[in-house]
PDB file of C-alpha atoms in Angstrom:
ATOM      1  CA  MET A1398       2.017 -10.916  27.136  1.00 45.00           C
ATOM      2  CA  GLU A1399       0.694  -9.366  23.939  1.00 66.00           C
ATOM      3  CA  ASP A1400      -2.625 -10.674  22.609  1.00 85.00           C
ATOM      4  CA  SER A1401      -1.712 -12.254  19.292  1.00 91.00           C
ATOM      5  CA  SER A1402      -5.387 -12.755  18.345  1.00 92.00           C
ATOM      6  CA  ARG A1403      -5.805  -9.020  17.650  1.00 95.00           C
ATOM      7  CA  ALA A1404      -6.079  -7.777  14.076  1.00 96.00           C
ATOM      8  CA  ILE A1405      -3.393  -6.254  11.872  1.00 98.00           C
ATOM      9  CA  GLY A1406      -4.203  -2.698  10.772  1.00 98.00           C
ATOM     10  CA  LEU A1407      -3.537  -1.458   7.254  1.00 98.00           C
ATOM     11  CA  LEU A1408      -3.836   2.108   6.011  1.00 97.00           C
ATOM     12  CA  ASP A1409      -3.717   3.745   2.608  1.00 95.00           C
ATOM     13  CA  SER A1410      -4.875   6.875   0.818  1.00 93.00           C
ATOM     14  CA  GLY A1411      -7.593   4.867  -0.943  1.00 91.00           C
ATOM     15  CA  VAL A1412      -8.140   1.333  -2.218  1.00 90.00           C
ATOM     16  CA  GLY A1413      -4.621   0.787  -3.601  1.00 88.00           C
ATOM     17  CA  GLY A1414      -3.390  -0.674  -0.329  1.00 90.00           C
ATOM     18  CA  LEU A1415      -5.727  -3.621  -0.823  1.00 92.00           C
ATOM     19  CA  THR A1416      -2.947  -5.078  -2.987  1.00 91.00           C
ATOM     20  CA  VAL A1417      -0.979  -5.364   0.260  1.00 93.00           C
ATOM     21  CA  ALA A1418      -3.994  -6.860   2.005  1.00 93.00           C
ATOM     22  CA  ARG A1419      -4.201  -9.503  -0.712  1.00 92.00           C
ATOM     23  CA  GLU A1420      -0.604 -10.576  -0.145  1.00 94.00           C
ATOM     24  CA  ILE A1421      -1.174 -10.733   3.627  1.00 95.00           C
ATOM     25  CA  PHE A1422      -4.291 -12.858   3.029  1.00 92.00           C
ATOM     26  CA  ARG A1423      -2.087 -15.270   1.084  1.00 93.00           C
ATOM     27  CA  LEU A1424       0.904 -15.437   3.425  1.00 95.00           C
ATOM     28  CA  LEU A1425      -0.976 -15.068   6.725  1.00 95.00           C
ATOM     29  CA  PRO A1426      -4.361 -16.713   6.127  1.00 92.00           C
ATOM     30  CA  LYS A1427      -5.262 -16.874   9.848  1.00 93.00           C
ATOM     31  CA  GLU A1428      -4.878 -13.150  10.466  1.00 95.00           C
ATOM     32  CA  ASP A1429      -7.731 -10.654  10.810  1.00 95.00           C
ATOM     33  CA  ILE A1430      -7.271  -7.416   8.864  1.00 96.00           C
ATOM     34  CA  ILE A1431      -8.723  -3.974   9.557  1.00 97.00           C
ATOM     35  CA  TYR A1432      -8.177  -1.778   6.515  1.00 97.00           C
ATOM     36  CA  TYR A1433      -8.581   2.008   6.533  1.00 98.00           C
ATOM     37  CA  GLY A1434      -8.548   3.866   3.215  1.00 96.00           C
ATOM     38  CA  ASP A1435      -8.430   7.643   3.494  1.00 97.00           C
ATOM     39  CA  THR A1436     -10.481   8.286   0.363  1.00 95.00           C
ATOM     40  CA  LEU A1437     -11.474  11.714   1.710  1.00 96.00           C
ATOM     41  CA  HIS A1438      -7.919  12.964   1.132  1.00 96.00           C
ATOM     42  CA  LEU A1439      -7.086  10.886  -1.957  1.00 91.00           C
ATOM     43  CA  PRO A1440      -4.600  11.208  -3.600  1.00 90.00           C
ATOM     44  CA  TYR A1441      -1.705  11.591  -1.186  1.00 92.00           C
ATOM     45  CA  GLY A1442       0.890  11.805  -3.969  1.00 89.00           C
ATOM     46  CA  PRO A1443       0.697  15.543  -4.810  1.00 90.00           C
ATOM     47  CA  LYS A1444       0.163  16.657  -1.199  1.00 93.00           C
ATOM     48  CA  ASP A1445       2.717  18.218   1.139  1.00 94.00           C
ATOM     49  CA  LEU A1446       4.455  15.384   3.005  1.00 91.00           C
ATOM     50  CA  ASN A1447       3.958  17.130   6.352  1.00 96.00           C
ATOM     51  CA  LEU A1448       0.203  17.071   5.777  1.00 97.00           C
ATOM     52  CA  VAL A1449       0.343  13.404   4.784  1.00 96.00           C
ATOM     53  CA  ARG A1450       2.248  12.709   8.004  1.00 97.00           C
ATOM     54  CA  GLU A1451      -0.601  14.282  10.002  1.00 97.00           C
ATOM     55  CA  TYR A1452      -3.173  12.089   8.248  1.00 98.00           C
ATOM     56  CA  VAL A1453      -1.128   8.945   8.859  1.00 98.00           C
ATOM     57  CA  GLU A1454      -0.581   9.696  12.534  1.00 97.00           C
ATOM     58  CA  LYS A1455      -4.307  10.244  13.082  1.00 97.00           C
ATOM     59  CA  ILE A1456      -5.246   6.994  11.319  1.00 97.00           C
ATOM     60  CA  ILE A1457      -2.710   5.020  13.349  1.00 98.00           C
ATOM     61  CA  LYS A1458      -4.040   6.503  16.594  1.00 96.00           C
ATOM     62  CA  TYR A1459      -7.528   5.416  15.511  1.00 97.00           C
ATOM     63  CA  LEU A1460      -6.391   1.892  14.619  1.00 97.00           C
ATOM     64  CA  ILE A1461      -4.569   1.470  17.925  1.00 96.00           C
ATOM     65  CA  ASN A1462      -6.951   3.197  20.326  1.00 95.00           C
ATOM     66  CA  LYS A1463     -10.293   2.253  18.803  1.00 95.00           C
ATOM     67  CA  LYS A1464      -9.629  -0.928  16.826  1.00 96.00           C
ATOM     68  CA  ASN A1465      -6.980  -2.372  19.176  1.00 96.00           C
ATOM     69  CA  VAL A1466      -4.690  -3.594  16.379  1.00 97.00           C
ATOM     70  CA  LYS A1467      -1.445  -5.383  17.260  1.00 98.00           C
ATOM     71  CA  ALA A1468       0.568  -3.991  14.332  1.00 98.00           C
ATOM     72  CA  VAL A1469       0.124  -1.450  11.551  1.00 98.00           C
ATOM     73  CA  VAL A1470       1.157  -1.669   7.916  1.00 98.00           C
ATOM     74  CA  ILE A1471       1.434   1.647   6.075  1.00 97.00           C
ATOM     75  CA  ALA A1472       0.217   0.212   2.780  1.00 95.00           C
ATOM     76  CA  CYS A1473       1.070   3.365   0.840  1.00 94.00           C
ATOM     77  CA  ASN A1474       4.447   4.392  -0.541  1.00 91.00           C
ATOM     78  CA  THR A1475       3.830   8.140  -0.255  1.00 92.00           C
ATOM     79  CA  ALA A1476       2.688   7.751   3.356  1.00 94.00           C
ATOM     80  CA  THR A1477       5.707   5.560   4.107  1.00 94.00           C
ATOM     81  CA  SER A1478       8.152   8.140   2.775  1.00 92.00           C
ATOM     82  CA  ALA A1479       6.321  10.914   4.642  1.00 93.00           C
ATOM     83  CA  ALA A1480       5.689   9.311   8.011  1.00 96.00           C
ATOM     84  CA  LEU A1481       7.306   5.930   8.722  1.00 96.00           C
ATOM     85  CA  ASP A1482      10.284   7.118  10.773  1.00 95.00           C
ATOM     86  CA  HIS A1483       8.086   9.543  12.714  1.00 97.00           C
ATOM     87  CA  VAL A1484       5.352   7.063  13.666  1.00 98.00           C
ATOM     88  CA  GLN A1485       7.775   4.235  14.474  1.00 97.00           C
ATOM     89  CA  LYS A1486       9.280   6.488  17.142  1.00 97.00           C
ATOM     90  CA  LYS A1487       5.891   7.726  18.384  1.00 96.00           C
ATOM     91  CA  PHE A1488       4.005   4.424  18.797  1.00 97.00           C
ATOM     92  CA  GLU A1489       5.017   1.254  20.634  1.00 95.00           C
ATOM     93  CA  ILE A1490       3.455  -1.402  18.410  1.00 97.00           C
ATOM     94  CA  PRO A1491       5.244  -2.707  15.277  1.00 97.00           C
ATOM     95  CA  ILE A1492       4.732  -0.399  12.274  1.00 98.00           C
ATOM     96  CA  PHE A1493       5.826  -1.428   8.790  1.00 97.00           C
ATOM     97  CA  GLY A1494       6.399   0.625   5.637  1.00 95.00           C
ATOM     98  CA  MET A1495       6.589  -0.172   1.952  1.00 92.00           C
ATOM     99  CA  ILE A1496      10.006   0.890   0.730  1.00 93.00           C
ATOM    100  CA  LYS A1497      12.932  -0.921   2.356  1.00 91.00           C
ATOM    101  CA  SER A1498      12.068  -4.537   1.527  1.00 91.00           C
ATOM    102  CA  ALA A1499      11.275  -3.759  -2.123  1.00 93.00           C
ATOM    103  CA  ALA A1500      14.528  -1.826  -2.569  1.00 95.00           C
ATOM    104  CA  LEU A1501      16.450  -4.784  -1.161  1.00 95.00           C
ATOM    105  CA  LYS A1502      14.644  -7.146  -3.551  1.00 94.00           C
ATOM    106  CA  ALA A1503      15.474  -4.925  -6.538  1.00 96.00           C
ATOM    107  CA  VAL A1504      19.183  -4.858  -5.726  1.00 97.00           C
ATOM    108  CA  ASP A1505      19.168  -8.629  -5.173  1.00 96.00           C
ATOM    109  CA  ILE A1506      17.539  -9.582  -8.478  1.00 96.00           C
ATOM    110  CA  SER A1507      18.673  -6.860 -10.883  1.00 96.00           C
ATOM    111  CA  ALA A1508      21.368  -8.398 -13.102  1.00 94.00           C
ATOM    112  CA  ARG A1509      22.674  -5.112 -14.522  1.00 96.00           C
ATOM    113  CA  GLN A1510      21.577  -2.908 -11.619  1.00 97.00           C
ATOM    114  CA  LYS A1511      19.541  -0.720 -13.977  1.00 98.00           C
ATOM    115  CA  ILE A1512      16.604  -0.193 -11.660  1.00 98.00           C
ATOM    116  CA  ALA A1513      13.477   1.875 -12.286  1.00 98.00           C
ATOM    117  CA  VAL A1514      10.842   3.094  -9.862  1.00 98.00           C
ATOM    118  CA  ILE A1515       7.368   4.283 -10.780  1.00 98.00           C
ATOM    119  CA  GLY A1516       5.158   5.950  -8.190  1.00 95.00           C
ATOM    120  CA  THR A1517       3.263   9.077  -7.239  1.00 91.00           C
ATOM    121  CA  GLU A1518       4.865  12.505  -7.341  1.00 91.00           C
ATOM    122  CA  GLY A1519       5.277  12.383  -3.577  1.00 90.00           C
ATOM    123  CA  THR A1520       7.103   9.068  -3.584  1.00 90.00           C
ATOM    124  CA  VAL A1521       9.328   9.847  -6.571  1.00 94.00           C
ATOM    125  CA  ASN A1522      10.195  13.356  -5.377  1.00 92.00           C
ATOM    126  CA  SER A1523      10.963  12.173  -1.840  1.00 91.00           C
ATOM    127  CA  PHE A1524      13.834  10.051  -3.253  1.00 94.00           C
ATOM    128  CA  ALA A1525      12.928   7.417  -0.657  1.00 93.00           C
ATOM    129  CA  TYR A1526      13.417   4.465  -3.030  1.00 95.00           C
ATOM    130  CA  GLN A1527      16.411   6.016  -4.744  1.00 96.00           C
ATOM    131  CA  ASN A1528      18.203   6.665  -1.449  1.00 96.00           C
ATOM    132  CA  GLU A1529      17.399   3.206  -0.090  1.00 96.00           C
ATOM    133  CA  ILE A1530      18.717   1.518  -3.248  1.00 97.00           C
ATOM    134  CA  LEU A1531      21.894   3.633  -3.285  1.00 97.00           C
ATOM    135  CA  ASN A1532      22.490   2.754   0.370  1.00 97.00           C
ATOM    136  CA  LEU A1533      22.486  -0.886  -0.709  1.00 97.00           C
ATOM    137  CA  ASN A1534      24.476  -0.373  -3.925  1.00 97.00           C
ATOM    138  CA  ASN A1535      25.912   3.060  -4.673  1.00 96.00           C
ATOM    139  CA  ARG A1536      26.725   1.993  -8.233  1.00 96.00           C
ATOM    140  CA  ALA A1537      23.129   1.197  -9.176  1.00 97.00           C
ATOM    141  CA  GLU A1538      21.812   3.083 -12.206  1.00 97.00           C
ATOM    142  CA  LEU A1539      18.459   4.531 -11.179  1.00 97.00           C
ATOM    143  CA  TYR A1540      15.472   5.824 -13.116  1.00 97.00           C
ATOM    144  CA  ALA A1541      12.238   7.190 -11.655  1.00 97.00           C
ATOM    145  CA  GLU A1542       8.961   8.192 -13.263  1.00 97.00           C
ATOM    146  CA  ALA A1543       5.934   9.726 -11.558  1.00 96.00           C
ATOM    147  CA  CYS A1544       2.720   8.153 -12.855  1.00 97.00           C
ATOM    148  CA  PRO A1545      -0.099  10.012 -11.069  1.00 93.00           C
ATOM    149  CA  LYS A1546      -2.831   9.124 -13.586  1.00 96.00           C
ATOM    150  CA  PHE A1547      -2.485   5.444 -12.673  1.00 96.00           C
ATOM    151  CA  VAL A1548      -3.969   6.174  -9.238  1.00 91.00           C
ATOM    152  CA  ASP A1549      -7.092   7.769 -10.704  1.00 91.00           C
ATOM    153  CA  LEU A1550      -7.548   4.951 -13.212  1.00 94.00           C
ATOM    154  CA  VAL A1551      -7.319   2.236 -10.559  1.00 92.00           C
ATOM    155  CA  GLU A1552      -9.666   4.081  -8.182  1.00 88.00           C
ATOM    156  CA  GLN A1553     -12.160   4.128 -11.079  1.00 90.00           C
ATOM    157  CA  GLY A1554     -11.761   0.357 -11.531  1.00 90.00           C
ATOM    158  CA  LYS A1555      -9.946   0.714 -14.854  1.00 92.00           C
ATOM    159  CA  PHE A1556      -7.246  -1.963 -14.876  1.00 92.00           C
ATOM    160  CA  ASP A1557      -6.928  -2.393 -18.661  1.00 92.00           C
ATOM    161  CA  GLY A1558      -8.280  -1.087 -21.947  1.00 94.00           C
ATOM    162  CA  ALA A1559      -7.192   1.513 -24.494  1.00 96.00           C
ATOM    163  CA  GLU A1560      -7.100   4.488 -22.098  1.00 97.00           C
ATOM    164  CA  VAL A1561      -4.980   2.644 -19.556  1.00 97.00           C
ATOM    165  CA  GLU A1562      -2.625   1.252 -22.201  1.00 97.00           C
ATOM    166  CA  LYS A1563      -2.057   4.648 -23.824  1.00 98.00           C
ATOM    167  CA  THR A1564      -1.321   6.240 -20.445  1.00 98.00           C
ATOM    168  CA  ALA A1565       1.038   3.419 -19.477  1.00 98.00           C
ATOM    169  CA  ARG A1566       3.008   3.531 -22.740  1.00 98.00           C
ATOM    170  CA  ASN A1567       3.527   7.291 -22.374  1.00 98.00           C
ATOM    171  CA  TYR A1568       4.835   6.889 -18.823  1.00 98.00           C
ATOM    172  CA  LEU A1569       6.991   3.831 -19.488  1.00 98.00           C
ATOM    173  CA  LEU A1570       8.630   4.837 -22.791  1.00 98.00           C
ATOM    174  CA  PRO A1571      11.646   6.554 -21.127  1.00 97.00           C
ATOM    175  CA  LEU A1572      12.248   3.455 -18.992  1.00 98.00           C
ATOM    176  CA  ILE A1573      12.063   1.156 -22.014  1.00 97.00           C
ATOM    177  CA  GLU A1574      14.517   3.386 -23.884  1.00 97.00           C
ATOM    178  CA  ALA A1575      16.855   3.291 -20.865  1.00 97.00           C
ATOM    179  CA  GLU A1576      16.789  -0.538 -21.044  1.00 97.00           C
ATOM    180  CA  VAL A1577      16.126  -1.027 -17.339  1.00 98.00           C
ATOM    181  CA  ASP A1578      16.058  -4.627 -16.134  1.00 96.00           C
ATOM    182  CA  SER A1579      13.862  -4.269 -13.058  1.00 97.00           C
ATOM    183  CA  LEU A1580      10.868  -2.090 -12.288  1.00 98.00           C
ATOM    184  CA  ILE A1581       9.584  -1.358  -8.792  1.00 97.00           C
ATOM    185  CA  LEU A1582       5.844  -0.720  -8.666  1.00 97.00           C
ATOM    186  CA  GLY A1583       6.293   2.065  -6.140  1.00 95.00           C
ATOM    187  CA  CYS A1584       2.607   2.701  -5.452  1.00 92.00           C
ATOM    188  CA  THR A1585       0.197   0.162  -4.018  1.00 91.00           C
ATOM    189  CA  HIS A1586      -2.323   1.003  -6.744  1.00 91.00           C
ATOM    190  CA  PHE A1587       0.019  -0.160  -9.485  1.00 94.00           C
ATOM    191  CA  PRO A1588      -0.080  -3.972  -8.994  1.00 93.00           C
ATOM    192  CA  TYR A1589      -3.671  -3.896 -10.279  1.00 91.00           C
ATOM    193  CA  LEU A1590      -2.080  -2.941 -13.620  1.00 96.00           C
ATOM    194  CA  SER A1591       0.667  -5.597 -13.475  1.00 95.00           C
ATOM    195  CA  PRO A1592      -0.423  -7.691 -16.499  1.00 95.00           C
ATOM    196  CA  LEU A1593      -0.467  -4.632 -18.753  1.00 97.00           C
ATOM    197  CA  LEU A1594       2.745  -3.140 -17.339  1.00 98.00           C
ATOM    198  CA  SER A1595       4.546  -6.463 -17.754  1.00 97.00           C
ATOM    199  CA  GLU A1596       3.397  -6.746 -21.354  1.00 97.00           C
ATOM    200  CA  ILE A1597       4.582  -3.224 -22.188  1.00 98.00           C
ATOM    201  CA  MET A1598       7.966  -3.544 -20.457  1.00 98.00           C
ATOM    202  CA  GLY A1599       8.696  -6.943 -21.996  1.00 96.00           C
ATOM    203  CA  SER A1600      10.021 -10.250 -20.700  1.00 95.00           C
ATOM    204  CA  ARG A1601      13.526  -8.926 -19.965  1.00 94.00           C
ATOM    205  CA  VAL A1602      12.228  -6.628 -17.217  1.00 97.00           C
ATOM    206  CA  THR A1603      11.294  -8.029 -13.816  1.00 97.00           C
ATOM    207  CA  LEU A1604       8.421  -6.294 -12.045  1.00 97.00           C
ATOM    208  CA  ILE A1605       8.828  -5.998  -8.284  1.00 96.00           C
ATOM    209  CA  ASN A1606       5.644  -5.795  -6.244  1.00 94.00           C
ATOM    210  CA  PRO A1607       6.412  -4.132  -2.899  1.00 92.00           C
ATOM    211  CA  ALA A1608       3.115  -5.501  -1.580  1.00 90.00           C
ATOM    212  CA  HIS A1609       4.500  -9.036  -1.649  1.00 90.00           C
ATOM    213  CA  GLU A1610       7.823  -8.023  -0.123  1.00 89.00           C
ATOM    214  CA  MET A1611       5.934  -6.156   2.614  1.00 91.00           C
ATOM    215  CA  ALA A1612       3.800  -9.194   3.448  1.00 93.00           C
ATOM    216  CA  VAL A1613       6.946 -11.322   3.783  1.00 94.00           C
ATOM    217  CA  GLU A1614       8.477  -8.726   6.108  1.00 94.00           C
ATOM    218  CA  VAL A1615       5.318  -8.613   8.260  1.00 96.00           C
ATOM    219  CA  ARG A1616       5.177 -12.412   8.475  1.00 96.00           C
ATOM    220  CA  ASP A1617       8.835 -12.747   9.419  1.00 96.00           C
ATOM    221  CA  ASN A1618       8.772  -9.958  12.003  1.00 96.00           C
ATOM    222  CA  LEU A1619       5.544 -11.007  13.705  1.00 96.00           C
ATOM    223  CA  THR A1620       6.802 -14.597  13.794  1.00 96.00           C
ATOM    224  CA  GLU A1621      10.014 -13.434  15.472  1.00 96.00           C
ATOM    225  CA  ILE A1622       8.167 -11.538  18.211  1.00 95.00           C
ATOM    226  CA  ASP A1623       5.463 -14.210  18.583  1.00 95.00           C
ATOM    227  CA  LEU A1624       2.553 -12.000  17.508  1.00 96.00           C
ATOM    228  CA  LEU A1625       0.999 -14.221  14.850  1.00 94.00           C
ATOM    229  CA  LYS A1626      -2.474 -15.557  15.537  1.00 91.00           C
ATOM    230  CA  LYS A1627      -2.337 -18.986  17.166  1.00 85.00           C
ATOM    231  CA  SER A1628      -5.812 -20.418  16.591  1.00 72.00           C
ATOM    232  CA  SER A1629      -7.085 -21.427  13.153  1.00 67.00           C
ATOM    233  CA  LEU A1630     -10.504 -22.604  14.371  1.00 63.00           C
ATOM    234  CA  GLU A1631     -12.280 -19.420  13.283  1.00 73.00           C
ATOM    235  CA  HIS A1632     -12.345 -17.950   9.810  1.00 82.00           C
ATOM    236  CA  PRO A1633     -10.441 -14.659   9.623  1.00 87.00           C
ATOM    237  CA  ARG A1634     -12.556 -11.535   9.881  1.00 89.00           C
ATOM    238  CA  HIS A1635     -11.607  -8.704   7.544  1.00 92.00           C
ATOM    239  CA  ARG A1636     -13.072  -5.204   7.884  1.00 95.00           C
ATOM    240  CA  PHE A1637     -12.768  -2.486   5.258  1.00 95.00           C
ATOM    241  CA  ILE A1638     -13.284   1.136   6.274  1.00 97.00           C
ATOM    242  CA  VAL A1639     -12.929   4.396   4.339  1.00 96.00           C
ATOM    243  CA  SER A1640     -13.182   8.060   5.242  1.00 97.00           C
ATOM    244  CA  ASP A1641     -15.474   8.825   2.258  1.00 96.00           C
ATOM    245  CA  ARG A1642     -17.432   5.942   0.730  1.00 95.00           C
ATOM    246  CA  SER A1643     -18.848   8.124  -2.077  1.00 94.00           C
ATOM    247  CA  ARG A1644     -15.416   8.146  -3.719  1.00 92.00           C
ATOM    248  CA  ILE A1645     -15.354   4.386  -4.316  1.00 91.00           C
ATOM    249  CA  SER A1646     -16.614   3.512  -7.783  1.00 88.00           C
ATOM    250  CA  ARG A1647     -18.985   0.609  -8.422  1.00 87.00           C
ATOM    251  CA  ARG A1648     -16.615  -0.556 -11.126  1.00 86.00           C
ATOM    252  CA  PHE A1649     -13.782  -0.818  -8.604  1.00 88.00           C
ATOM    253  CA  LEU A1650     -15.957  -2.782  -6.165  1.00 87.00           C
ATOM    254  CA  GLU A1651     -16.566  -5.438  -8.823  1.00 83.00           C
ATOM    255  CA  HIS A1652     -13.041  -5.567 -10.254  1.00 82.00           C
ATOM    256  CA  GLY A1653     -11.443  -5.208  -6.829  1.00 82.00           C
ATOM    257  CA  ARG A1654     -13.524  -8.036  -5.362  1.00 85.00           C
ATOM    258  CA  LYS A1655     -12.319 -10.385  -8.102  1.00 85.00           C
ATOM    259  CA  PHE A1656      -8.718  -9.177  -7.787  1.00 82.00           C
ATOM    260  CA  LEU A1657      -8.752  -9.851  -4.044  1.00 82.00           C
ATOM    261  CA  GLY A1658     -10.540 -13.189  -4.368  1.00 82.00           C
ATOM    262  CA  LEU A1659     -13.327 -12.124  -1.998  1.00 81.00           C
ATOM    263  CA  GLU A1660     -16.958 -13.168  -2.275  1.00 82.00           C
ATOM    264  CA  VAL A1661     -18.036  -9.744  -1.030  1.00 83.00           C
ATOM    265  CA  LEU A1662     -16.186  -6.429  -0.777  1.00 88.00           C
ATOM    266  CA  ASN A1663     -18.023  -3.859   1.346  1.00 91.00           C
ATOM    267  CA  PHE A1664     -16.716  -0.644   2.863  1.00 94.00           C
ATOM    268  CA  LYS A1665     -17.990   1.033   6.010  1.00 95.00           C
ATOM    269  CA  GLU A1666     -17.581   4.808   6.207  1.00 96.00           C
ATOM    270  CA  GLU A1667     -15.945   6.301   9.287  1.00 96.00           C
ATOM    271  CA  ASN A1668     -14.691   9.825   8.707  1.00 96.00           C
ATOM    272  CA  ILE A1669     -12.331  10.136  11.649  1.00 96.00           C
ATOM    273  CA  PHE A1670     -11.270  13.559  10.358  1.00 96.00           C
ATOM    274  CA  SER A1671     -14.708  15.083  10.861  1.00 91.00           C
ATOM    275  CA  LYS A1672     -15.179  17.367  13.857  1.00 84.00           C
ATOM    276  CA  GLU A1673     -18.525  15.642  14.449  1.00 79.00           C
ATOM    277  CA  TYR A1674     -17.032  12.140  14.502  1.00 75.00           C
ATOM    278  CA  ASN A1675     -17.715  10.327  17.764  1.00 67.00           C
ATOM    279  CA  TRP A1676     -14.702   8.206  18.605  1.00 56.00           C
ATOM    280  CA  GLU A1677     -16.777   6.092  20.949  1.00 49.00           C
ATOM    281  CA  GLU A1678     -18.877   4.805  18.053  1.00 44.00           C
ATOM    282  CA  SER A1679     -15.936   2.892  16.612  1.00 43.00           C
ATOM    283  CA  ILE A1680     -15.214   0.813  19.735  1.00 38.00           C
TER     284      ILE A1680
END
């Protein structure tokens, strides 16, 4: 029988995937989380998807072999589009990606089926969301906009202000002019900007946060296979690890801590990509 007390592993290119962690904290408050942000290789968006797949596979091996996680959430849209099918076939534990559940939500709630996706270059150019939506409704009217600067702004802890607003208005203008009625935040960094994005898009546009849809999918699937943590006697233990701690800004640590509702937000550095890294140290 599987040990349901083991942690759930999350991985992302940086700190954006913590938006997924926050939703899992809310829906699965008993669960322990081990989060790995690959800040050394941030951002994933412009990189070759084959290279991203290599990064993802290595992180998952680390989470399984050295952290003994019971399931893995690829809390990154670019990494999902690059690697999900590959790693689901390669590893035996449940592995979840970001795209399918959010696409289904968009088709369900979009009144006029004028659906927009914003994400990194990698996610937008992979057509992962577009193809998933068209599989559900081939008459949907789709719009996609790559918003790479959003990733840098969030990693710097800039969630609002004049610079962020100017950047957002430039990116979103074509979608406003197209009169879309739903907008998928197709990068896990983007929910940090939700209040501003919602204000710019207006009340007629519904923002879809794939992080929430992902947390629902994880809860439902782990419930079905009886892998949710049974005991609630101990407080959950969350661990946050990155491949390069120097790339996390102090501003993000403060803003991110508040966003996540944590008293403390600390990151341990474990560069699993280094030739000198001793795998035994992480046991």
